[in-house]
Coordinates of C-alpha atoms in Angstrom, one line a residue:
I1 CA 33.1 -17.5 34.7
R2 CA 32.6 -13.8 35.6
E3 CA 35.0 -12.8 32.8
I4 CA 33.1 -14.8 30.2
E5 CA 29.8 -13.2 31.3
F6 CA 31.4 -9.8 31.2
I7 CA 32.7 -10.4 27.6
V8 CA 29.2 -11.5 26.4
Q9 CA 27.4 -8.7 28.2
S10 CA 29.7 -6.1 26.9
L11 CA 29.0 -7.2 23.3
Q12 CA 25.4 -8.4 23.5
L13 CA 22.4 -6.4 22.3
V14 CA 21.5 -3.5 24.5
R15 CA 17.8 -3.0 24.9
G16 CA 16.2 0.1 26.5
G17 CA 19.7 1.2 27.7
T18 CA 20.1 -1.8 30.0
I19 CA 21.9 -5.2 29.6
V20 CA 19.7 -8.2 30.4
E21 CA 21.1 -10.6 33.0
L22 CA 21.7 -14.0 31.3
Q23 CA 21.2 -17.5 32.6
D24 CA 23.5 -20.3 31.4
R25 CA 21.5 -21.3 28.3
Q26 CA 20.7 -17.7 27.4
L27 CA 24.4 -16.7 27.7
L28 CA 25.4 -19.6 25.4
S29 CA 22.7 -18.8 22.9
V30 CA 24.0 -15.3 22.6
L31 CA 27.5 -16.4 21.6
P32 CA 26.5 -17.6 18.1
K33 CA 24.5 -14.4 17.6
L34 CA 27.6 -12.4 18.4
V35 CA 29.4 -14.4 15.7
S36 CA 26.7 -13.8 13.1
H37 CA 26.8 -10.1 13.9
S38 CA 30.6 -10.1 13.4
C39 CA 31.1 -9.0 17.0
L40 CA 33.1 -12.1 17.9
P41 CA 35.2 -14.6 15.8
E42 CA 33.7 -18.1 15.6
K43 CA 36.9 -19.7 17.1
V44 CA 36.8 -17.4 20.1
A45 CA 33.1 -18.1 20.7
A46 CA 33.7 -21.8 20.6
E47 CA 36.6 -21.5 23.1
L48 CA 34.5 -19.3 25.4
R49 CA 31.6 -21.8 25.2
D50 CA 33.8 -24.8 26.1
A51 CA 35.5 -22.9 28.9
Y52 CA 32.1 -21.8 30.3
W53 CA 30.8 -25.4 30.5
F54 CA 34.0 -26.7 32.0
L55 CA 34.3 -24.0 34.6
R56 CA 30.6 -24.3 35.5
R57 CA 31.0 -28.1 36.1
F58 CA 34.1 -27.5 38.1
E59 CA 32.4 -24.9 40.2
N60 CA 29.4 -27.2 40.9
R61 CA 31.6 -30.2 41.9
L62 CA 33.9 -28.0 44.0
Q63 CA 30.9 -26.7 46.0
A64 CA 29.4 -30.2 46.3
I65 CA 32.5 -31.5 48.1
A66 CA 31.9 -29.6 51.3
D67 CA 28.3 -28.7 50.5
R68 CA 28.9 -25.0 50.8
Q69 CA 29.3 -21.9 48.6
T70 CA 33.0 -21.6 47.8
H71 CA 35.4 -20.9 44.9
D72 CA 38.6 -21.9 46.7
V73 CA 40.4 -24.9 45.2
P74 CA 41.1 -27.4 48.0
G75 CA 44.7 -28.1 48.9
D76 CA 44.3 -31.6 50.4
E77 CA 45.0 -34.7 48.2
V78 CA 41.7 -36.4 49.0
S79 CA 39.5 -33.5 47.9
R80 CA 41.6 -33.0 44.8
A81 CA 41.3 -36.7 43.9
R82 CA 37.5 -36.5 44.3
L83 CA 37.4 -33.4 42.1
A84 CA 39.5 -35.1 39.4
L85 CA 37.1 -38.2 39.5
A86 CA 34.1 -36.0 39.3
M87 CA 35.5 -34.1 36.3
D88 CA 36.4 -37.4 34.4
C89 CA 40.1 -36.9 34.8
R90 CA 42.7 -39.6 35.7
D91 CA 44.2 -37.5 38.5
W92 CA 44.6 -34.0 39.8
G93 CA 47.5 -33.3 37.5
E94 CA 45.4 -33.8 34.4
L95 CA 42.6 -31.7 35.9
E96 CA 44.9 -28.9 36.7
V97 CA 46.3 -28.8 33.2
R98 CA 42.8 -28.6 31.7
L99 CA 41.7 -26.0 34.3
D100 CA 44.7 -23.8 33.6
H101 CA 44.1 -24.2 29.8
H102 CA 40.6 -22.8 30.0
R103 CA 41.4 -20.1 32.5
N104 CA 44.3 -18.9 30.4
L105 CA 42.2 -18.8 27.2
V106 CA 39.5 -16.9 28.9
R107 CA 41.9 -14.4 30.4
E108 CA 43.5 -13.9 27.0
H109 CA 40.2 -13.2 25.3
F110 CA 39.0 -11.0 28.2
E111 CA 42.1 -8.8 27.9
N112 CA 41.9 -8.7 24.1
I113 CA 38.3 -7.7 24.0
V114 CA 37.9 -5.5 27.1
F115 CA 41.4 -4.0 27.3
R116 CA 42.5 -4.2 23.7
G117 CA 45.1 -1.6 22.7
A118 CA 46.9 -1.7 26.0
D119 CA 50.7 -1.8 25.8
E120 CA 51.8 -5.4 26.4
P121 CA 55.0 -7.3 25.7
E122 CA 54.8 -9.2 22.5
T123 CA 54.4 -13.0 22.9
D124 CA 55.5 -15.7 20.6
T125 CA 52.2 -16.1 18.8
S126 CA 51.3 -16.5 15.1
Q127 CA 50.6 -12.7 15.0
S128 CA 54.0 -11.9 16.3
A129 CA 55.5 -14.3 13.8
I130 CA 53.8 -12.6 10.8
N131 CA 54.7 -9.3 12.4
R132 CA 58.4 -10.2 12.3
A133 CA 58.1 -11.7 8.8
W134 CA 56.5 -8.5 7.5
S135 CA 58.8 -6.1 9.1
E136 CA 61.9 -8.1 8.1
D137 CA 60.8 -8.3 4.4
A138 CA 60.7 -12.1 4.6
D139 CA 60.3 -13.9 1.3
T140 CA 57.2 -15.7 0.1
D141 CA 58.2 -19.2 1.4
V142 CA 58.7 -17.9 5.0
I143 CA 55.3 -16.1 5.0
R144 CA 53.7 -19.2 3.4
A145 CA 54.9 -21.4 6.2
I146 CA 53.4 -19.0 8.8
L147 CA 50.1 -18.9 6.9
D148 CA 50.0 -22.7 6.8
E149 CA 50.3 -22.8 10.6
M150 CA 47.5 -20.1 10.9
G151 CA 45.1 -22.3 8.9
F152 CA 45.1 -20.7 5.5
A153 CA 44.1 -23.3 2.8
E154 CA 45.7 -21.4 -0.1
S155 CA 48.7 -20.2 1.8
G156 CA 51.0 -20.0 -1.3
T157 CA 48.6 -17.8 -3.2
V158 CA 47.9 -15.6 -0.3
A159 CA 51.6 -15.3 0.6
K160 CA 52.3 -14.2 -3.0
R161 CA 49.6 -11.6 -2.7
L162 CA 51.0 -10.2 0.5
T163 CA 54.6 -10.0 -0.6
G164 CA 53.5 -8.6 -4.0
F165 CA 51.7 -5.8 -2.1
R166 CA 54.6 -5.2 0.3
D167 CA 57.1 -5.0 -2.6
G168 CA 54.9 -3.1 -5.0
G169 CA 55.0 0.5 -6.0
G170 CA 51.9 1.5 -4.0
Y171 CA 53.6 0.6 -0.7
R172 CA 56.9 2.1 -1.8
R173 CA 55.3 5.4 -2.7
M174 CA 53.7 5.9 0.7
D175 CA 55.3 8.4 3.0
E176 CA 57.1 7.2 6.1
A177 CA 54.0 7.7 8.4
G178 CA 51.8 5.8 6.0
R179 CA 54.2 2.8 5.8
Q180 CA 54.5 2.8 9.6
R181 CA 50.7 2.7 10.0
L182 CA 50.4 -0.1 7.5
D183 CA 53.2 -2.1 9.1
T184 CA 51.3 -1.9 12.4
L185 CA 48.0 -2.9 10.7
M186 CA 49.0 -5.9 8.6
P187 CA 49.8 -8.4 11.3
A188 CA 46.5 -7.7 13.1
L189 CA 44.7 -7.9 9.7
V190 CA 46.2 -11.3 8.9
Q191 CA 45.5 -12.6 12.4
S192 CA 41.9 -11.4 12.2
A193 CA 41.5 -13.1 8.8
A194 CA 42.8 -16.4 10.2
E195 CA 40.0 -16.4 12.7
Q196 CA 37.3 -16.2 10.1
V197 CA 35.4 -19.2 8.7
H198 CA 37.0 -18.5 5.2
P199 CA 40.4 -17.0 6.1
D200 CA 41.7 -17.0 2.5
Q201 CA 38.7 -15.1 1.2
A202 CA 38.7 -12.7 4.2
L203 CA 42.4 -11.8 3.7
T204 CA 42.2 -11.5 -0.1
H205 CA 39.2 -9.3 -0.1
T206 CA 40.4 -7.1 2.8
L207 CA 43.8 -6.7 1.1
A208 CA 41.9 -5.4 -2.0
V209 CA 40.4 -2.7 0.2
I210 CA 43.7 -1.8 1.8
E211 CA 45.3 -1.5 -1.6
T212 CA 42.6 0.9 -2.8
I213 CA 42.8 3.2 0.2
G214 CA 46.6 3.1 0.4
R215 CA 47.1 6.8 -0.4
R216 CA 44.8 7.8 2.5
S217 CA 46.8 6.4 5.4
A218 CA 44.5 8.1 7.9
Y219 CA 42.2 5.1 7.4
F220 CA 45.1 2.8 8.5
A221 CA 45.3 4.9 11.7
L222 CA 41.6 4.5 12.2
L223 CA 41.8 0.7 11.9
N224 CA 44.8 0.6 14.2
E225 CA 43.1 2.6 16.9
N226 CA 39.8 0.7 16.6
P227 CA 40.5 -3.0 16.5
M228 CA 36.8 -3.9 16.6
A229 CA 36.4 -1.8 13.4
L230 CA 39.2 -3.9 11.8
E231 CA 37.5 -7.1 12.9
R232 CA 34.2 -6.0 11.4
L233 CA 35.9 -5.0 8.2
V234 CA 37.6 -8.4 7.9
G235 CA 34.4 -10.2 8.8
L236 CA 32.5 -8.3 6.1
C237 CA 35.1 -9.1 3.5
S238 CA 35.0 -12.7 4.5
M239 CA 31.2 -12.7 4.1
S240 CA 30.8 -10.8 0.9
E241 CA 33.0 -9.6 -2.0
F242 CA 30.2 -7.2 -2.8
L243 CA 30.6 -5.4 0.5
A244 CA 34.4 -5.4 0.1
R245 CA 34.0 -3.7 -3.3
Q246 CA 31.6 -1.2 -1.7
V247 CA 34.1 -0.2 1.0
A248 CA 37.0 -0.1 -1.6
A249 CA 34.9 2.2 -3.8
H250 CA 33.7 4.4 -0.9
P251 CA 36.3 4.4 1.9
L252 CA 34.1 6.8 4.0
L253 CA 32.1 3.6 4.8
L254 CA 34.9 2.6 7.1
D255 CA 33.5 5.2 9.5
E256 CA 30.3 3.1 9.6
L257 CA 32.3 0.2 11.1
L258 CA 32.9 2.3 14.2
D259 CA 29.2 2.0 15.0
Q260 CA 28.4 -1.5 16.4
R261 CA 24.7 -0.9 15.7
V262 CA 25.4 -1.6 12.0
F263 CA 25.7 -5.3 13.0
L264 CA 23.1 -5.5 15.7
A265 CA 19.9 -4.4 14.0
P266 CA 18.7 -3.4 10.5
P267 CA 18.1 0.3 9.9
T268 CA 14.5 1.5 9.8
R269 CA 13.2 4.3 7.6
E270 CA 13.0 6.6 10.7
D271 CA 16.7 5.8 11.5
M272 CA 17.7 6.7 7.9
Q273 CA 15.6 9.8 7.8
A274 CA 17.2 11.1 11.0
D275 CA 20.7 10.3 9.7
L276 CA 20.0 12.2 6.4
A277 CA 18.6 15.2 8.3
S278 CA 21.7 15.2 10.5
R279 CA 24.1 15.1 7.5
I280 CA 22.2 17.8 5.6
S281 CA 22.1 20.1 8.7
R282 CA 25.9 20.0 9.0
A283 CA 26.3 21.3 5.4
A284 CA 26.8 25.0 5.0
P285 CA 23.5 26.6 3.7
D286 CA 25.4 28.7 1.2
D287 CA 27.4 25.8 -0.2
P288 CA 25.3 23.6 -2.4
E289 CA 28.2 21.2 -3.0
Q290 CA 28.3 20.3 0.7
G291 CA 24.6 19.5 0.6
L292 CA 25.2 17.2 -2.5
D293 CA 28.1 15.5 -0.8
A294 CA 26.0 14.9 2.3
L295 CA 23.3 13.4 0.1
R296 CA 25.8 11.1 -1.7
N297 CA 27.4 10.0 1.6
F298 CA 24.0 9.2 3.1
Q299 CA 23.0 7.1 0.1
Q300 CA 26.2 5.1 0.2
A301 CA 26.1 4.6 4.0
A302 CA 22.4 3.7 4.1
T303 CA 22.8 1.2 1.2
F304 CA 25.8 -0.3 3.0
R305 CA 23.9 -0.7 6.2
V306 CA 21.1 -2.5 4.4
A307 CA 23.5 -4.8 2.6
V308 CA 25.2 -5.7 5.9
A309 CA 21.8 -6.5 7.5
D310 CA 20.8 -8.4 4.3
L311 CA 23.9 -10.6 4.2
S312 CA 24.1 -11.2 7.9
G313 CA 20.5 -12.4 8.0
T314 CA 19.1 -9.7 10.3
L315 CA 16.9 -8.3 7.5
P316 CA 14.5 -10.6 5.6
L317 CA 14.8 -10.6 1.9
M318 CA 11.4 -9.1 1.4
K319 CA 12.3 -6.2 3.6
V320 CA 15.5 -5.4 1.8
S321 CA 13.7 -4.0 -1.2
D322 CA 11.5 -1.9 1.2
R323 CA 14.6 -0.3 2.8
L324 CA 16.3 0.3 -0.6
T325 CA 13.0 1.9 -1.7
D326 CA 13.0 4.1 1.4
I327 CA 16.5 5.2 0.6
A328 CA 15.6 6.2 -2.9
E329 CA 12.4 8.1 -1.7
L330 CA 14.5 10.0 0.9
V331 CA 17.1 10.9 -1.7
L332 CA 14.4 12.2 -4.1
Q333 CA 12.7 14.3 -1.4
A334 CA 16.1 15.7 -0.2
S335 CA 17.0 16.5 -3.9
I336 CA 13.8 18.5 -4.1
D337 CA 14.5 20.2 -0.8
L338 CA 18.0 21.2 -2.0
T339 CA 16.8 22.4 -5.4
W340 CA 13.4 24.1 -4.8
P341 CA 14.7 26.9 -2.4
D342 CA 17.5 27.9 -4.8
L343 CA 15.2 28.3 -7.8
T344 CA 12.4 30.1 -5.9
R345 CA 15.1 32.4 -4.4
Q346 CA 16.1 33.4 -8.0
F347 CA 12.7 33.5 -9.7
G348 CA 10.0 33.3 -7.1
A349 CA 7.5 30.5 -6.4
P350 CA 5.3 29.2 -9.3
R351 CA 1.7 30.5 -9.1
C352 CA -1.3 30.1 -11.4
R353 CA -4.9 31.3 -11.6
D354 CA -7.7 28.8 -12.2
E355 CA -11.5 28.8 -11.6
D356 CA -10.9 28.7 -7.8
G357 CA -8.6 31.7 -7.9
E358 CA -4.9 32.2 -7.6
R359 CA -2.9 29.4 -6.0
D360 CA 0.5 27.7 -5.8
A361 CA 1.4 25.4 -8.6
R362 CA 2.5 22.1 -7.2
F363 CA 5.1 19.5 -8.2
A364 CA 5.4 15.8 -7.7
I365 CA 7.6 12.8 -8.7
V366 CA 5.8 9.6 -9.5
A367 CA 7.8 6.3 -9.5
Y368 CA 7.2 3.5 -11.9
G369 CA 9.1 0.2 -12.4
K370 CA 10.8 -1.4 -9.5
L371 CA 10.8 1.8 -7.4
G372 CA 7.1 2.2 -7.9
G373 CA 6.5 -1.5 -7.0
L374 CA 8.7 -1.5 -3.9
E375 CA 11.0 -4.0 -5.5
L376 CA 14.2 -1.9 -5.8
G377 CA 17.5 -3.8 -5.9
Y378 CA 21.1 -2.6 -5.2
G379 CA 21.8 -1.7 -8.8
S380 CA 18.3 -0.7 -10.0
D381 CA 17.7 2.5 -11.9
L382 CA 14.8 4.8 -11.1
D383 CA 11.9 5.0 -13.6
L384 CA 10.4 8.5 -12.9
V385 CA 7.7 10.8 -14.2
F386 CA 7.7 14.5 -13.2
L387 CA 4.3 16.2 -12.8
N388 CA 3.0 19.7 -12.1
D389 CA -0.6 20.9 -11.8
S390 CA -0.1 24.4 -13.2
E391 CA -3.2 25.4 -15.2
G392 CA -5.4 28.4 -16.1
E393 CA -4.2 31.9 -16.6
A394 CA -1.2 33.8 -15.3
Q395 CA 1.1 30.7 -15.0
H396 CA 4.4 32.2 -13.8
T397 CA 6.6 32.7 -10.8
D398 CA 6.0 35.6 -8.5
G399 CA 9.6 36.8 -8.2
D400 CA 11.3 39.9 -9.8
R401 CA 12.9 37.7 -12.4
S402 CA 9.6 35.9 -13.3
L403 CA 9.6 32.7 -15.4
E404 CA 6.7 31.0 -17.1
N405 CA 5.8 27.9 -15.0
P406 CA 6.6 25.4 -17.7
V407 CA 10.1 26.9 -17.9
F408 CA 10.5 26.9 -14.1
F409 CA 9.4 23.2 -13.8
A410 CA 11.7 22.2 -16.7
R411 CA 14.6 23.8 -14.9
L412 CA 13.7 22.1 -11.7
T413 CA 13.4 18.7 -13.4
R414 CA 16.8 19.1 -15.2
R415 CA 18.5 20.0 -11.9
L416 CA 16.9 17.0 -10.1
I417 CA 18.1 14.7 -12.8
H418 CA 21.6 16.3 -12.7
I419 CA 21.8 15.7 -8.9
L420 CA 20.8 12.1 -9.3
T421 CA 22.9 11.2 -12.3
M422 CA 26.0 13.4 -12.0
P423 CA 29.2 11.4 -12.1
T424 CA 31.5 12.0 -9.1
P425 CA 34.7 10.3 -7.9
S426 CA 32.5 8.2 -5.6
G427 CA 30.1 7.3 -8.4
R428 CA 26.6 8.6 -9.1
L429 CA 23.4 8.3 -7.0
Y430 CA 21.2 6.6 -9.5
E431 CA 20.6 5.9 -13.1
V432 CA 17.4 7.6 -14.1
D433 CA 15.0 6.7 -16.9
T434 CA 12.5 9.3 -17.8
R435 CA 11.6 7.9 -21.3
L436 CA 8.4 6.3 -20.0
R437 CA 5.0 6.2 -21.8
P438 CA 2.6 5.7 -18.9

């Protein structure tokens, strides 16, 4: 019982830096939430729930026999017979089998979750069977039989996919270290997929990610060293092909899976703003490319976090567009912050003189369309209008290489659009439409 409580408390939401003590019903209500947040496989949660109720009933009836606080199983036949009757078993032998079954399951899950990664002798499990089959280059029929036992509905199709990947050129072209890392990863990946609600979908989508990142075997090492990250990846791939494609297109998102908060609570604007500021601060001030990379990585990671919260149900649909709008606004502001200092360093700040005297000429971006209406979607483009308020006489920058303000703002606008739309290996930030007639 204590081990079950420790498992749940080690995975549950942490509020204010402390873990809330749980009563029976509270503890059992947390288990399905851990499943929905991809912190615990559904099968494991069901086994822990059944074991908890059984062990609680056993504890209560054990203490009722002598009317005292005890956890020692009695040795006399009469007390054991009374316990068996109270637990709806024919005799002590049946009760002992059921008791050992639940205790062994709990111990296995406790060690897997709390002490995962420890060196243990391999047992004759489905994971060790797929491990042997993979390492011995077993044929499709052998792997199909193993997948059948593991509960895959389309075991033949999945087996062909696995052997096709193992025997394909991508695997063969890996260096020795990469193949060793992948050989270690695959059995755990297949086992994790088998524990999902839709195992075939989970394995197929996760394998697509593995195929895409095959040349960067450091990610295999990351997943081997962080089993919870692997479980989260497989859970996401089971839940959504969209998220699987996102990770395949942007492997850096695997780093996000190391942070359990991705699955516990949706990001706020303040969270995202702090994340962006942290990423920008780590970029070298004299290297604009690093700043742009930080901006792209932020946009991908923030969108990924919103999508996870969206698909797992922790972020209401009406709030999804709000968070996507927040991301776009933060990206636009950061783009200005990256561009403006560089231009003013070269040409000075734009100034103008109107009836109130000399002043700074100001600049703004106005959003129309879905961005302006707070209805931004995952693939929406940005409908933008760029404004400045330069007017009157002497409209020019105040640097040694002075520019007329219209030229300065035109260059600023072109650079902003370039930052937003520039194609890169990881894609572009946004499509931008400036052909508006407001």
